[in-house]
CSV table of N, CA and C in Angstrom, one decimal:
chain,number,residue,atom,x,y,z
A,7,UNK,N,0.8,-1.2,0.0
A,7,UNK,CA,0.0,0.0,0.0
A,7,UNK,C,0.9,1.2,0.0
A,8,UNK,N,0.4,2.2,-0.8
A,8,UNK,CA,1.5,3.4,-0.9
A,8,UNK,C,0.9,4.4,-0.1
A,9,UNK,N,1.6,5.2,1.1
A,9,UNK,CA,1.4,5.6,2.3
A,9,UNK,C,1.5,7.5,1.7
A,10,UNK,N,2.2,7.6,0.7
A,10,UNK,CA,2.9,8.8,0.7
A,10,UNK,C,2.2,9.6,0.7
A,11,UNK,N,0.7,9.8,0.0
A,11,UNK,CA,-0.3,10.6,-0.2
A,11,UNK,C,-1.0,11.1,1.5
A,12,UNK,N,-1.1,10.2,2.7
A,12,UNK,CA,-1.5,10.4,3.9
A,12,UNK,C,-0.6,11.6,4.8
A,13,UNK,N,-1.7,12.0,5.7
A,13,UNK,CA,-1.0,13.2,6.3
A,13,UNK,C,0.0,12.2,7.1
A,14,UNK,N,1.2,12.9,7.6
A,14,UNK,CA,2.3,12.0,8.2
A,14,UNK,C,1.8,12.4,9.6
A,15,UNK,N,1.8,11.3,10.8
A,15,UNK,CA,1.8,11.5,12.4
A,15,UNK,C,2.7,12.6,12.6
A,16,UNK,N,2.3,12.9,14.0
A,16,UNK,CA,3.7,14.0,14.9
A,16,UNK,C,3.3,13.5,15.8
A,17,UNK,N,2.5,12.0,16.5
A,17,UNK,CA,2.4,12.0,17.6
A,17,UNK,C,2.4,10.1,17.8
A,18,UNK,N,2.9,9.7,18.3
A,18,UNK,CA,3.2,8.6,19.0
A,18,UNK,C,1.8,7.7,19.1
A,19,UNK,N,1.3,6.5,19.3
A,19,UNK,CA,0.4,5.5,19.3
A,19,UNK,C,-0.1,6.5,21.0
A,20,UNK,N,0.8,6.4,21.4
A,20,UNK,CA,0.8,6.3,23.1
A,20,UNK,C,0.2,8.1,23.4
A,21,UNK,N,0.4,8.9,22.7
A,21,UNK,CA,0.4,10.1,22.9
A,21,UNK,C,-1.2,10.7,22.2
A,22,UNK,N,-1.9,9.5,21.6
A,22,UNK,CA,-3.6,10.0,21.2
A,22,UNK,C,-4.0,9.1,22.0
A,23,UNK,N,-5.3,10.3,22.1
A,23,UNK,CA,-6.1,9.9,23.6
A,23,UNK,C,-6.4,8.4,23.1
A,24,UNK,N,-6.6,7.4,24.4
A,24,UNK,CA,-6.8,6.4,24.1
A,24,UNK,C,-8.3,6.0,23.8
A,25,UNK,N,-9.7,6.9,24.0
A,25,UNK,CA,-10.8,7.0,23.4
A,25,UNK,C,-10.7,6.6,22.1
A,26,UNK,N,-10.0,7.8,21.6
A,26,UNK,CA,-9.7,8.2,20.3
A,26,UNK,C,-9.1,6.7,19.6
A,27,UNK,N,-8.0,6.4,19.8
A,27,UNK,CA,-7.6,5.9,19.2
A,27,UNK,C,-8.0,4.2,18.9
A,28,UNK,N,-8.8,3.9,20.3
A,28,UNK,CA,-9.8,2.7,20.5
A,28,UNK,C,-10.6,3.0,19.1
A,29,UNK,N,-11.6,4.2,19.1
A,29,UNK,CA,-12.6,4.4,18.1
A,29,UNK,C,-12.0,4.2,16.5
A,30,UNK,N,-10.7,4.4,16.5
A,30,UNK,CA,-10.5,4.3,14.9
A,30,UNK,C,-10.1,2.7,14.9
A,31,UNK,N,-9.3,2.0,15.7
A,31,UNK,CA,-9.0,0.9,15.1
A,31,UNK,C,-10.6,0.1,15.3
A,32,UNK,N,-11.6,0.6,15.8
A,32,UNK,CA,-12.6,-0.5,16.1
A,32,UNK,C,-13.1,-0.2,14.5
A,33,UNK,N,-13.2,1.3,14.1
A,33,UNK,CA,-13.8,1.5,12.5
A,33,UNK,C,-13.0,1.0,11.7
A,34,UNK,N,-11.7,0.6,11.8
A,34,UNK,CA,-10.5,0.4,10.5
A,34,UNK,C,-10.4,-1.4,10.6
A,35,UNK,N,-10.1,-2.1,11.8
A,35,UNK,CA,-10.0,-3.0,12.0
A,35,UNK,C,-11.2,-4.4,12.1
A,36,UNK,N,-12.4,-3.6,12.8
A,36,UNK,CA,-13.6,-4.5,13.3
A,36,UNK,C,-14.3,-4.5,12.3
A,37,UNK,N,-14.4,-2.9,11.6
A,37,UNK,CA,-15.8,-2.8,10.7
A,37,UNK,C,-15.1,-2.8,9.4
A,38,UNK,N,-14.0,-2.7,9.0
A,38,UNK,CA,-12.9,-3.2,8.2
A,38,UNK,C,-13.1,-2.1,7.1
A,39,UNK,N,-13.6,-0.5,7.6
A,39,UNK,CA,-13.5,0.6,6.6
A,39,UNK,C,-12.3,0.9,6.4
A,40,UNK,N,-11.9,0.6,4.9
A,40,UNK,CA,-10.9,1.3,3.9
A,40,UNK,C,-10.1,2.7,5.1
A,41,UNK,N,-8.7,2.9,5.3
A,41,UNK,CA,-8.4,4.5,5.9
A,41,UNK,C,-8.6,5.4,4.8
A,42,UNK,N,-8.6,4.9,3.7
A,42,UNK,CA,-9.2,6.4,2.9
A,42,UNK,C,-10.7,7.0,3.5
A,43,UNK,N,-11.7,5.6,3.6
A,43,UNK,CA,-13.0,6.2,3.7
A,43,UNK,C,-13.2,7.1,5.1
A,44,UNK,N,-12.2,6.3,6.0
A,44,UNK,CA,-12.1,7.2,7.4
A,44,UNK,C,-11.8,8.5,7.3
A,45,UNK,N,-10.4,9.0,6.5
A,45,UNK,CA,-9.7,10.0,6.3
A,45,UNK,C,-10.5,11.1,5.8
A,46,UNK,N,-11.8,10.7,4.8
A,46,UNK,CA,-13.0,11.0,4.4
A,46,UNK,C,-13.6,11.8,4.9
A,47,UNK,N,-14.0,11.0,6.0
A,47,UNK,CA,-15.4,11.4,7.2
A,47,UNK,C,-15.2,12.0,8.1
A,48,UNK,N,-14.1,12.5,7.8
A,48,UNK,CA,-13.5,13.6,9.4
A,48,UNK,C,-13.0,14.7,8.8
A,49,UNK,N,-13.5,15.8,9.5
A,49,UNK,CA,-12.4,17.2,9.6
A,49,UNK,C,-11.2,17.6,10.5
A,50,UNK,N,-11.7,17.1,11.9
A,50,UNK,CA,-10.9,17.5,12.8
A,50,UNK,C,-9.0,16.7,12.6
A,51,UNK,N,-8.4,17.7,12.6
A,51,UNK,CA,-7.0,17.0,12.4
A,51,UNK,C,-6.6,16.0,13.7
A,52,UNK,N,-7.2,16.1,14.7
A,52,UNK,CA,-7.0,15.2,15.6
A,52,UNK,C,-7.3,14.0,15.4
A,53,UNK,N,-8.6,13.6,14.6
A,53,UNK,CA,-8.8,12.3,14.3
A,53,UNK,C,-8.2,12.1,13.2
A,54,UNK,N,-7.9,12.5,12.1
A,54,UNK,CA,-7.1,12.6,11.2
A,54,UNK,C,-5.4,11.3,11.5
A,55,UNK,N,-4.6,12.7,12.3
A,55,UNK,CA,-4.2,12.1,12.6
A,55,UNK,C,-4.0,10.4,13.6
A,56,UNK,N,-5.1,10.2,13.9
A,56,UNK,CA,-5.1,9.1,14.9
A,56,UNK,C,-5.7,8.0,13.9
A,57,UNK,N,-6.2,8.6,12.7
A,57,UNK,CA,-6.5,7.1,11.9
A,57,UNK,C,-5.3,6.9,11.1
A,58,UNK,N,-4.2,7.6,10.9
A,58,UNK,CA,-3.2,7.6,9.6
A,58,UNK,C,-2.6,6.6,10.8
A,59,UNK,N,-2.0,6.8,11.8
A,59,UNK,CA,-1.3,5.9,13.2
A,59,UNK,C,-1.6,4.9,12.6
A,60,UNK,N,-3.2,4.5,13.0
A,60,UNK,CA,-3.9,3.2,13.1
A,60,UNK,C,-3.1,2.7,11.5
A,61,UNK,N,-3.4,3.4,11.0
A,61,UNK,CA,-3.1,3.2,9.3
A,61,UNK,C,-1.9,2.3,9.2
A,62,UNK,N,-0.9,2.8,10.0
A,62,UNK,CA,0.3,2.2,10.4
A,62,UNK,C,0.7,1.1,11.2
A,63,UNK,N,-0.2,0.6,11.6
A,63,UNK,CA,0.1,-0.8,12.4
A,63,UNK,C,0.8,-1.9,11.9
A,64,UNK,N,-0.1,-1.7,10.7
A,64,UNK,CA,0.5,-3.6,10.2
A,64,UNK,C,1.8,-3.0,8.6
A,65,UNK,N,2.6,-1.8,8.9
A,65,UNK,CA,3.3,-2.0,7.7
A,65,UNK,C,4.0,-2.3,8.6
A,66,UNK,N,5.4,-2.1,7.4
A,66,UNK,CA,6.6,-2.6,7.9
A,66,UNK,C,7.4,-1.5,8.4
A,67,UNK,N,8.5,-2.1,9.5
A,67,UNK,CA,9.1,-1.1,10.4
A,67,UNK,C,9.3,-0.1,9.5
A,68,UNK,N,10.2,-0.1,8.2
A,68,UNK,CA,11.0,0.7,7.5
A,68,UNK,C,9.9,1.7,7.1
A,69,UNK,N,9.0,1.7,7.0
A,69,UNK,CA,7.4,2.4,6.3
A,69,UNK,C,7.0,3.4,7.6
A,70,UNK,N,6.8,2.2,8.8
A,70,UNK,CA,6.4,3.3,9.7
A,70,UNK,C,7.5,4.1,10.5
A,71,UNK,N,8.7,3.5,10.6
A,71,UNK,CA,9.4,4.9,11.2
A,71,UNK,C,9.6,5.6,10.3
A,72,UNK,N,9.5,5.7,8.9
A,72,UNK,CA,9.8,6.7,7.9
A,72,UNK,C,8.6,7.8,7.8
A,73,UNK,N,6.8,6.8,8.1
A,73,UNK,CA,5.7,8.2,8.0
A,73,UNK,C,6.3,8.6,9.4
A,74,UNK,N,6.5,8.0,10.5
A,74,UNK,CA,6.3,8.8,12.0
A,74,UNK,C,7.7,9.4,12.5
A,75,UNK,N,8.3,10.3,11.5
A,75,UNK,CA,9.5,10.6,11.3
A,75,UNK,C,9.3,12.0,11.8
A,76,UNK,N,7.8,12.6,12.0
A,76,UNK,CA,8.1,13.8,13.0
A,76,UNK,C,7.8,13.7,14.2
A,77,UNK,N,7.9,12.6,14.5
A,77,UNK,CA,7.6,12.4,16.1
A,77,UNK,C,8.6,12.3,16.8
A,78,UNK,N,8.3,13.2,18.2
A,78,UNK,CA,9.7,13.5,18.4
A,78,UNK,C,10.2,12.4,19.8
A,79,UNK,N,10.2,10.9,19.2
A,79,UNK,CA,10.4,10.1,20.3
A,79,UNK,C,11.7,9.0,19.5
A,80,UNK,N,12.1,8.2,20.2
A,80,UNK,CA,12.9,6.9,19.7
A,80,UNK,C,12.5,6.1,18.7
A,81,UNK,N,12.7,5.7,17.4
A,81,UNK,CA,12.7,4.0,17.4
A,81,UNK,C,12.1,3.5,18.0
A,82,UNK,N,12.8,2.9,18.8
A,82,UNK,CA,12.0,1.5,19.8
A,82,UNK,C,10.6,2.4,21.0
A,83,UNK,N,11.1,3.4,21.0
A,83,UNK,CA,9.5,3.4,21.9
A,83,UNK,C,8.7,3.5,20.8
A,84,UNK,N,8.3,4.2,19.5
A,84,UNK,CA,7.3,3.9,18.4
A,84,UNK,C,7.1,2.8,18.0
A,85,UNK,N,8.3,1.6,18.0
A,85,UNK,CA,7.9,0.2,17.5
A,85,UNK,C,7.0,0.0,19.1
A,86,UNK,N,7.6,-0.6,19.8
A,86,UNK,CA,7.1,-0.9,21.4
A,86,UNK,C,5.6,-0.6,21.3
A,87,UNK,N,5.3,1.0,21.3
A,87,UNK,CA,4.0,1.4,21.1
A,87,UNK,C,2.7,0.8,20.3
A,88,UNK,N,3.9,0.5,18.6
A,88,UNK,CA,3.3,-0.1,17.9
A,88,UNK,C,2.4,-1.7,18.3
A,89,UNK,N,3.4,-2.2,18.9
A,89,UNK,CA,2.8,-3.7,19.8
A,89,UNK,C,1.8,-3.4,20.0
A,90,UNK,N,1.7,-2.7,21.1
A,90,UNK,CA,0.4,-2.0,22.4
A,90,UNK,C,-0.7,-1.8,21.5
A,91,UNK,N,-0.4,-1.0,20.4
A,91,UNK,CA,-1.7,-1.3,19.4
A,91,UNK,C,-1.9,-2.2,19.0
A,92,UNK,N,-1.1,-3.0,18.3
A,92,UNK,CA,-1.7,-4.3,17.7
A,92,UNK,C,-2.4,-5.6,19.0
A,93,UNK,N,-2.1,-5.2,20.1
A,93,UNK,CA,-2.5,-6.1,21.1
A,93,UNK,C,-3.9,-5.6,21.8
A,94,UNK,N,-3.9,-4.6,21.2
A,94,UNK,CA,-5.1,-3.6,21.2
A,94,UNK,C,-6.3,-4.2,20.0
A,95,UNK,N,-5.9,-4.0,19.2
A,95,UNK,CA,-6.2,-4.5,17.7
A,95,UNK,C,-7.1,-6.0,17.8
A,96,UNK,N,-6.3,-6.7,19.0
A,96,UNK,CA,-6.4,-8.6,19.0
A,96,UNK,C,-7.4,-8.6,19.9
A,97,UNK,N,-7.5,-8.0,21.2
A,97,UNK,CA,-8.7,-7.8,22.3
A,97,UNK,C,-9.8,-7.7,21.6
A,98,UNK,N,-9.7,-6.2,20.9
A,98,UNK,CA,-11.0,-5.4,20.5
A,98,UNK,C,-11.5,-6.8,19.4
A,99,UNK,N,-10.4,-7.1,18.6
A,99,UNK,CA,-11.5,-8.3,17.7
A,99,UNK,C,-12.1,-9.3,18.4
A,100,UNK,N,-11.7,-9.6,19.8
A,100,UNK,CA,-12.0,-11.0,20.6
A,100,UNK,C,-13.3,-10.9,21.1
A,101,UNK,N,-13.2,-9.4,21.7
A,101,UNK,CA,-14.5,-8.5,22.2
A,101,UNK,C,-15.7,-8.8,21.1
A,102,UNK,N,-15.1,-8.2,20.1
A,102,UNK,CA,-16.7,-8.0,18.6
A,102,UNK,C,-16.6,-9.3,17.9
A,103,UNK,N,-15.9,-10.0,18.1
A,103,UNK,CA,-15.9,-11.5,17.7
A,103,UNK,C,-17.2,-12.2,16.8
């Protein structure tokens, strides 16, 4: 999937509210809306940005530390984070199962 067209994060998995960011992987992941169509249906740049994140879970390292390249944290705590979502990701589907 080519990422380059999406607005790029400035903020960490760990640093959007965790409401927030529950609400988009439950729309991206459970109800399995396309992130274009999400990217769509919102104005606010805060959700914006929390669905492009989500957006980012399942590429590869090289992909996402390259979009989350203005976040002003480590490597390993954005991968680390990344986990925390995807283990987020595994619940929420076990829940809506």
């Amino acid at each position: 999937m080519d990422f380059k067209h999406l607005p790029y994060p400035t903020k960490c998995f760990c640093q959007i509210s965790s409401e927030r960011l529950r609400k988009w992987i439950i729309e991206r992941y459970i109800r399995n809306r396309p992130t274009i169509d999400l990217l769509d249906s919102v104005s606010d740049p805060l959700d914006k940005e929390a669905i492009t994140a989500v957006a980012l879970v399942d590429t590869d390292e090289g992909t996402l530390l390259a979009m989350m390249g203005d976040v002003d944290l480590p490597d390993h705590h954005i991968l680390h984070c990344r986990e925390n979502a995807k283990k987020l990701i595994e619940e929420l589907k076990k829940e809506n199962g």
